Short mmCIF file of C-alpha atoms and ligand atoms in Angstrom, two decimals:
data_model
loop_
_atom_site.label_atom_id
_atom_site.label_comp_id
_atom_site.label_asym_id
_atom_site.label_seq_id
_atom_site.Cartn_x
_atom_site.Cartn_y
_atom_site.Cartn_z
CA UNK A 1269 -94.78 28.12 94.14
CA UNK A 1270 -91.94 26.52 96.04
CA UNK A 1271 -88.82 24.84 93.96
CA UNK A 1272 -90.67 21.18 95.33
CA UNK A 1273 -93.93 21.63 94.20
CA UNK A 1274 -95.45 18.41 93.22
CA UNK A 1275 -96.38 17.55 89.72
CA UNK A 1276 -99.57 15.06 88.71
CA UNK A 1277 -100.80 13.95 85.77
CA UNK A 1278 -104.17 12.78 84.99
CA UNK A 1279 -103.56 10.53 82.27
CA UNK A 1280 -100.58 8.35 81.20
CA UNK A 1281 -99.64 8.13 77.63
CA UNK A 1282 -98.00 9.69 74.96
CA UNK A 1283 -97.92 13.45 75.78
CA UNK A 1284 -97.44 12.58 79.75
CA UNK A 1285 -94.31 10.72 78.90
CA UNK A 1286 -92.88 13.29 76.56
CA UNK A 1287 -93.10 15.82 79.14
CA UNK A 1288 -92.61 13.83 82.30
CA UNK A 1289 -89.16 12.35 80.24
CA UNK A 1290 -87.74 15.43 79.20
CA UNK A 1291 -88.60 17.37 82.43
CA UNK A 1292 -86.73 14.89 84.05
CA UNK A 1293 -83.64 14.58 81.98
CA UNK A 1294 -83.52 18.30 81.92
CA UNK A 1295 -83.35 18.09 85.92
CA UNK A 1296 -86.64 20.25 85.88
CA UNK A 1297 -88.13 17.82 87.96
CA UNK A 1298 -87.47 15.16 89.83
CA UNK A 1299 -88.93 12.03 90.02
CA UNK A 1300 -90.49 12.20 93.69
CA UNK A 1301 -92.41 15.53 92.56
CA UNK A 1302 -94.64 13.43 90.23
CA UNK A 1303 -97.27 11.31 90.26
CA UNK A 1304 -99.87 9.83 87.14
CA UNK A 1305 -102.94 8.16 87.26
CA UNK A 1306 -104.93 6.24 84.37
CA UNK A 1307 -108.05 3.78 84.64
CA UNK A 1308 -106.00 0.80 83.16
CA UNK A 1309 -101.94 0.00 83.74
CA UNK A 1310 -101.28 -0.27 80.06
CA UNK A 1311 -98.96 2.69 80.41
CA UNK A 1312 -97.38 2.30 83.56
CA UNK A 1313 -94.56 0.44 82.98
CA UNK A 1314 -93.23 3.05 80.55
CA UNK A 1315 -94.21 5.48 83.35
CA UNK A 1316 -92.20 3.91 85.90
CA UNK A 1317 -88.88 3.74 83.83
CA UNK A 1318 -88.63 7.47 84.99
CA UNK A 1319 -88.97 5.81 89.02
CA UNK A 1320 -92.32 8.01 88.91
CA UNK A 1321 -95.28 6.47 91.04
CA UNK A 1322 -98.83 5.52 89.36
CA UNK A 1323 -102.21 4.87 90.74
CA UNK A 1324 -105.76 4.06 89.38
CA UNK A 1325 -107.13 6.82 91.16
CA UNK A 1326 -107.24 10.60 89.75
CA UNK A 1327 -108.63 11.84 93.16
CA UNK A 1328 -104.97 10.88 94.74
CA UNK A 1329 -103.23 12.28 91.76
CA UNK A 1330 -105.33 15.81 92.48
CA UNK A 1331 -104.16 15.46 96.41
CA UNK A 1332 -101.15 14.63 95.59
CA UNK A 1333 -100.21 17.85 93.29
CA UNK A 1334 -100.04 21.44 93.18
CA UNK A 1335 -99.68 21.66 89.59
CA UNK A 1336 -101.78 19.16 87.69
CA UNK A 1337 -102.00 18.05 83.88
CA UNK A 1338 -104.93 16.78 82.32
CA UNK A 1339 -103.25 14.37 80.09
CA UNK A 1340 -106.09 12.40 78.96
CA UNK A 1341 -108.30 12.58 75.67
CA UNK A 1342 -110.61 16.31 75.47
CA UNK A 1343 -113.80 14.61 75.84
CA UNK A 1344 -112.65 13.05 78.61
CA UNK A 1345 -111.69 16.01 80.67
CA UNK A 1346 -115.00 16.66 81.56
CA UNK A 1347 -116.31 13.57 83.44
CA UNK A 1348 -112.23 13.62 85.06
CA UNK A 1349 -113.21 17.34 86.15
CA UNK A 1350 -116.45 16.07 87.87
CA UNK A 1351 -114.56 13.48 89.32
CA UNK A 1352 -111.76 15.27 90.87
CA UNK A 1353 -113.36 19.03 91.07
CA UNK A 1354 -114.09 18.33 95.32
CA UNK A 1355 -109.97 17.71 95.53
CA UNK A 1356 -109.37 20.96 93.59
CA UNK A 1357 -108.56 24.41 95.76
CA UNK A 1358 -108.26 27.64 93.65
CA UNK A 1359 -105.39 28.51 96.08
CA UNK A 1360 -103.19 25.15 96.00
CA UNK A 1361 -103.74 23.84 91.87
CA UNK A 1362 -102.69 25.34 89.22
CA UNK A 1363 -104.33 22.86 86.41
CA UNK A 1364 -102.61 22.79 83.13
CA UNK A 1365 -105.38 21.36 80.44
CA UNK A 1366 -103.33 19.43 77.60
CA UNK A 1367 -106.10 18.56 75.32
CA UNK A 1368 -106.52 19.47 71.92
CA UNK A 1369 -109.82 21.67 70.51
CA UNK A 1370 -111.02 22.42 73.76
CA UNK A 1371 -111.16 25.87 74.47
CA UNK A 1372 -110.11 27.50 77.73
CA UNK A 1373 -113.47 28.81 78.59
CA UNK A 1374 -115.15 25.19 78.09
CA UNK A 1375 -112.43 23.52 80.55
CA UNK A 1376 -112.31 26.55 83.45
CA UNK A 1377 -115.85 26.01 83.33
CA UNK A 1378 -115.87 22.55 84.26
CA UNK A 1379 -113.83 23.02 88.04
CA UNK A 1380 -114.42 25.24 90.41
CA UNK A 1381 -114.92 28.73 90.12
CA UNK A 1382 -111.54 30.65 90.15
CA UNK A 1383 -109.46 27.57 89.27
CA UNK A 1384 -106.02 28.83 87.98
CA UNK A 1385 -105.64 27.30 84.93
CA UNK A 1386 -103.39 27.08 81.93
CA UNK A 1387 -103.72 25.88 78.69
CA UNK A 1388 -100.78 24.04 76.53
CA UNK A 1389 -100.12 22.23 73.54
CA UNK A 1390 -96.86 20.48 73.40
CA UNK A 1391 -95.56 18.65 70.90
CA UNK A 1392 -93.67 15.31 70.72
CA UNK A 1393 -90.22 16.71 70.31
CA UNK A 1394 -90.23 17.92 74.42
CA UNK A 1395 -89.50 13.86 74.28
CA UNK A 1396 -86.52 15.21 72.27
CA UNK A 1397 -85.56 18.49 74.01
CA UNK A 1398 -86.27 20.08 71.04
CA UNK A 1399 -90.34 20.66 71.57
CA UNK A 1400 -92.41 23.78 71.11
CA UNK A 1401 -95.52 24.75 73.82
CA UNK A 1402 -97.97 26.96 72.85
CA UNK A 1403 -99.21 28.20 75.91
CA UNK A 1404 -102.96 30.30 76.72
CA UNK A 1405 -103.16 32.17 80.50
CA UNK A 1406 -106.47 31.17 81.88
CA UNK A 1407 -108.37 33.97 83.01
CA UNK A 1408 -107.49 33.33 87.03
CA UNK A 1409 -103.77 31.97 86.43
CA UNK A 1410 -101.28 34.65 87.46
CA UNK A 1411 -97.72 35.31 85.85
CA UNK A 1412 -96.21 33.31 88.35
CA UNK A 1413 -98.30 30.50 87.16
CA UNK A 1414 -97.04 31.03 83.61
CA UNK A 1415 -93.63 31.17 84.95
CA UNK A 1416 -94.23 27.59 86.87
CA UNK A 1417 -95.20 26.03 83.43
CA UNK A 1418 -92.83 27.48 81.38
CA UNK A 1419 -89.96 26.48 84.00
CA UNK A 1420 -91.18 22.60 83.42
CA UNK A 1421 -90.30 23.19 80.09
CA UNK A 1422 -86.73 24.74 80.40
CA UNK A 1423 -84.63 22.66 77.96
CA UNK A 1424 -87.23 20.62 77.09
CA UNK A 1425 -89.71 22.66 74.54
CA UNK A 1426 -89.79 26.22 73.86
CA UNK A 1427 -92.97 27.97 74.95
CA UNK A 1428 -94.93 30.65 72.42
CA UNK A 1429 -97.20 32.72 74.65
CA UNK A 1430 -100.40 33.75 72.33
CA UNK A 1431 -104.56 34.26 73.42
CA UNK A 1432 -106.82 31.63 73.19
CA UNK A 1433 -108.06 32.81 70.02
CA UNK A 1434 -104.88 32.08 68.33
CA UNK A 1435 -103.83 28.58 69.76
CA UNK A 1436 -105.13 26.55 66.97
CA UNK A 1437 -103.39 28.39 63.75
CA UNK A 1438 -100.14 28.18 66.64
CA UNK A 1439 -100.90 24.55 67.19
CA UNK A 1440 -101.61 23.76 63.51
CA UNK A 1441 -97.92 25.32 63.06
CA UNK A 1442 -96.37 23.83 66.20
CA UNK A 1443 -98.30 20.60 67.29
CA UNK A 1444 -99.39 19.58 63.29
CA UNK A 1445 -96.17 20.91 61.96
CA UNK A 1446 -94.31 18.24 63.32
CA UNK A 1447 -95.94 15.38 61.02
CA UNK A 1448 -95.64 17.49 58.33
CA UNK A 1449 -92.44 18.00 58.77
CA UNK A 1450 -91.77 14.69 58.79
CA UNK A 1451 -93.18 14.53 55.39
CA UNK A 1452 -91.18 17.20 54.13
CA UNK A 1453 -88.40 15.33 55.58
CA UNK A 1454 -89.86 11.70 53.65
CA UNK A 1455 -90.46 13.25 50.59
CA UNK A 1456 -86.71 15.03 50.34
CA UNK A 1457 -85.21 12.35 50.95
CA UNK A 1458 -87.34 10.24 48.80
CA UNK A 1459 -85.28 12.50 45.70
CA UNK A 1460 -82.60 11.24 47.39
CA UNK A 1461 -82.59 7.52 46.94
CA UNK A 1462 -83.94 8.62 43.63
CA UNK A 1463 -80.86 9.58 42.50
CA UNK A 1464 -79.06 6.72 44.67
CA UNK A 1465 -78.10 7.65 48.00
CA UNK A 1466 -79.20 5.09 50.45
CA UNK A 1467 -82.05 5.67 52.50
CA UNK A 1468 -80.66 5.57 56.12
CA UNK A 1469 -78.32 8.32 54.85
CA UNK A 1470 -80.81 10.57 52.74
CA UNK A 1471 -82.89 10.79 56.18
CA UNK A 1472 -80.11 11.57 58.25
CA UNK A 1473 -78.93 14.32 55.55
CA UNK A 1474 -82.78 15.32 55.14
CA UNK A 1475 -83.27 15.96 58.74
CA UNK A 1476 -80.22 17.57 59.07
CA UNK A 1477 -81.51 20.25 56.68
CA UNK A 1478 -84.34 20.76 58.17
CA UNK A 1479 -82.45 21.20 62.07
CA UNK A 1480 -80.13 23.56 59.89
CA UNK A 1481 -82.62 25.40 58.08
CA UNK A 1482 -85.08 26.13 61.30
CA UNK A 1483 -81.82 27.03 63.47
CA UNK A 1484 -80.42 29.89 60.65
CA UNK A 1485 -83.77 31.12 61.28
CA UNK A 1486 -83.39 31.31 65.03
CA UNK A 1487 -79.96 32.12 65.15
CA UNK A 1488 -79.94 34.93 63.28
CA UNK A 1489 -83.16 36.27 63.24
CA UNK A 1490 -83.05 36.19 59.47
CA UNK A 1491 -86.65 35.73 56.82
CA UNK A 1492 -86.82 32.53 56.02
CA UNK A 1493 -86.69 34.52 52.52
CA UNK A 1494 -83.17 35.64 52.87
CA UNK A 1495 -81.80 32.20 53.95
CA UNK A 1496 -83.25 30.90 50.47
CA UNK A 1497 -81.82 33.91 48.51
CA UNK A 1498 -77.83 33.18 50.02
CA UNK A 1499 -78.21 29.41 49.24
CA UNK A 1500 -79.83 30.97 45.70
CA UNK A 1501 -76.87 31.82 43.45
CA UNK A 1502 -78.18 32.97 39.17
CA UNK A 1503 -78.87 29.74 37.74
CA UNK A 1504 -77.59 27.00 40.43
CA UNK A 1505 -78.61 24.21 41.64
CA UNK A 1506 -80.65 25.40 44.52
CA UNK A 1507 -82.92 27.55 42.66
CA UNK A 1508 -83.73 24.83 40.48
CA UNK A 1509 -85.07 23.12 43.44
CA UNK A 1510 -86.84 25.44 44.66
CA UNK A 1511 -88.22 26.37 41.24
CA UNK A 1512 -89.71 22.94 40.91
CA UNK A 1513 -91.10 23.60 44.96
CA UNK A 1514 -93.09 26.18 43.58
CA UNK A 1515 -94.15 24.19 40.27
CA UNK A 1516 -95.41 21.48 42.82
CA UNK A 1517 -97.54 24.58 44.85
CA UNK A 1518 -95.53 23.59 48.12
CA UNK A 1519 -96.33 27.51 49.85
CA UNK A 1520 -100.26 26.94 48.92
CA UNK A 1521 -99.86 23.39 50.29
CA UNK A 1522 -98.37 24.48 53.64
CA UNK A 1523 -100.89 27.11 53.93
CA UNK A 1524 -103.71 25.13 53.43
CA UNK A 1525 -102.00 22.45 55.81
CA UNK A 1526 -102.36 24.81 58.72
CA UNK A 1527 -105.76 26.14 57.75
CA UNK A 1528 -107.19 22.44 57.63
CA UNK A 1529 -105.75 21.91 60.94
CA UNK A 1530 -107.53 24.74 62.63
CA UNK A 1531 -111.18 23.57 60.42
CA UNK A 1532 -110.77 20.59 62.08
CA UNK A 1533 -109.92 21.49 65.61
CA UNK A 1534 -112.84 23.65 65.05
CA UNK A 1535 -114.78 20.82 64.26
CA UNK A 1536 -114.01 18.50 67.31
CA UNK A 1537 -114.35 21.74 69.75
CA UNK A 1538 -117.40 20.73 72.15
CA UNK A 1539 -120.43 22.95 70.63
N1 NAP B 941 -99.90 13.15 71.41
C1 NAP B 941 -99.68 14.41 71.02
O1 NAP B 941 -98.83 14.69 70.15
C2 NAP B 941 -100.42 15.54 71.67
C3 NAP B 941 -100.00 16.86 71.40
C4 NAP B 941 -100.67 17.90 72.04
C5 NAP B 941 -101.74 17.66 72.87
N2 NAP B 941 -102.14 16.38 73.10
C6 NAP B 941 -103.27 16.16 74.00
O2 NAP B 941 -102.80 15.39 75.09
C7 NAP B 941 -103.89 14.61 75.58
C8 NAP B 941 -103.44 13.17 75.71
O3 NAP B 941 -103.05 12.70 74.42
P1 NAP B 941 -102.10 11.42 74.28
O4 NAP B 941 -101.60 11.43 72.89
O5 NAP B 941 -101.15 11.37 75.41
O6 NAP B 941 -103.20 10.25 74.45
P2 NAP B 941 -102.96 8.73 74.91
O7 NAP B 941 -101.57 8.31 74.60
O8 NAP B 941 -104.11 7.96 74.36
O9 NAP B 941 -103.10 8.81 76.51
C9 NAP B 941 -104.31 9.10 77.13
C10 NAP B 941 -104.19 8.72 78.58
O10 NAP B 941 -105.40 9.10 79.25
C11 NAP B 941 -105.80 8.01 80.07
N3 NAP B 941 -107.20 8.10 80.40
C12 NAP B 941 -108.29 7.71 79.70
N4 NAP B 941 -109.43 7.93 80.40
C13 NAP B 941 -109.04 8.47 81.59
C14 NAP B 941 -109.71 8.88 82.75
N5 NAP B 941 -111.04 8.82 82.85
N6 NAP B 941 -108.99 9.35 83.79
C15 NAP B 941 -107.64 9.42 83.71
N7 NAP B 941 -106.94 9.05 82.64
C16 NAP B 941 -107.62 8.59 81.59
C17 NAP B 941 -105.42 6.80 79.26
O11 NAP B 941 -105.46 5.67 80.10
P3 NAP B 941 -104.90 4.22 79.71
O12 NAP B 941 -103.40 4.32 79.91
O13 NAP B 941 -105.57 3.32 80.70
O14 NAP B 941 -105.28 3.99 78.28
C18 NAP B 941 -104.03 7.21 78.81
O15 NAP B 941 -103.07 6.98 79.81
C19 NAP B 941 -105.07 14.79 74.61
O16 NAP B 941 -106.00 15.68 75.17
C20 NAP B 941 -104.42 15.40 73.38
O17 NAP B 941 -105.34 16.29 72.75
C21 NAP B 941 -101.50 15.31 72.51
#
């Protein structure tokens, strides 16, 4: 794939902006690589703040690009795919499928035979620069494809590689685990104005220990396990907390967080 390869996304909203602003402002892309299309303008305008163009039209979008996201809501992907599937070449696209719960057979079996395809869920932090990508090979995609994908994503979300199997439990921990994060987040610093701090300043401290807790973790390699133990000294204040974490069943809640997730996804998956 050459360094200009151009970029499309079928659908404009939430995720397409995420990654289409943090591509950008990472200088992955530029904004004459990429086009979007959606039926209605609603989400143009925030589209063209990056100076990307927009059309109605998904058939230009799929001429337009070598590497094309499907942006738009699963059970949508299917009529778009019978839409755009004459535009598609096995040997120019490289589709990259953003939708939730369906799996990668289901959407390679919707284009062409031999489409290269790819299969990602990103979270809202690539918005950030801080996002996580799980990521599925199709079975026609070749490394270099998964190297195209993941070089979209340089400085913008970190990509986990897994099979297609495993994307939901990754999702559930990646794509879910940012709302409930956020109500980790809520909750601690909910004790926080409890015992009087202000609220603007108990979620700036709250998120602070989250960013600090998850970047011990990746900094050192370290169990999340030993990082509790050295903030753990006999009878302090921090195993008090976390004493009352495990009265409250927090590791049971988490776990059965990730396992509704993947239920769920299981239960929207197109039978
Ligand atoms: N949001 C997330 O955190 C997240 C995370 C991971 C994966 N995803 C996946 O990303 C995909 C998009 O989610 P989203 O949150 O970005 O949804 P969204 O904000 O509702 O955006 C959906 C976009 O698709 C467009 N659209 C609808 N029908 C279309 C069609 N026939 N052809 C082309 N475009 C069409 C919509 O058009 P209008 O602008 O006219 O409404 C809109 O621009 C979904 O498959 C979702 O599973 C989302």
């Amino acid at each position: 794939m050459t360094e200009t390869f151009k970029v499309g996304f079928i659908g404009s909203g939430n995720i397409a902006q995420a990654i289409i602003g943090g591509a950008i402002k990472a200088g992955n892309l530029q904004p004459s690589q990429i086009k979007t299309s959606a039926p209605s303008d609603r989400n143009f305008s925030k589209i063209q703040e990056f100076k990307v163009a927009t059309t109605n039209d998904n058939c230009e979008v799929a001429e337009f690009s070598q590497v094309l996201f499907l942006a738009c809501k699963p059970y949508q992907i299917e009529g778009v795919a019978n839409q755009i599937k004459s535009k598609i070449s096995t040997e120019k696209h490289l589709v990259v499928s953003c939708a939730a719960s369906l799996p990668m057979e289901s959407c390679e079996s919707y284009f062409p035979a031999g489409t290269r395809m790819i299969r990602i869920i990103p979270n809202m932090a690539c918005s950030v620069g801080q996002g996580g990508v799980v990521l599925v090979q199709g079975s026609h995609a070749t490394r270099e494809d998964v190297e195209t994908v993941k070089s979209i994503f340089t400085g913008v979300g970190e990509c986990f590689e897994v099979p297609d199997r495993l994307i939901e439990p990754a999702s559930g921990i990646l794509g879910c685990g940012i709302a409930m994060m956020s109500v980790v987040l809520e909750g601690l610093s909910d004790g926080g104005v409890m015992m009087g701090i202000s609220r603007q300043d108990a979620i700036q401290m709250a998120a602070q220990s989250l960013i600090g807790a998850g970047a011990i973790v990746k900094e050192t390699g370290k169990h999340p396990g030993q990082v509790k133990d050295s903030c753990c000294s006999p009878n302090g204040t921090s195993i008090k907390g976390v004493h009352e974490l495990e009265r409250g069943g927090v590791r049971a809640s988490l776990m059965n967080a990730v396992e509704a997730t993947v239920k769920r996804a299981e239960e929207l998956s197109p039978k």
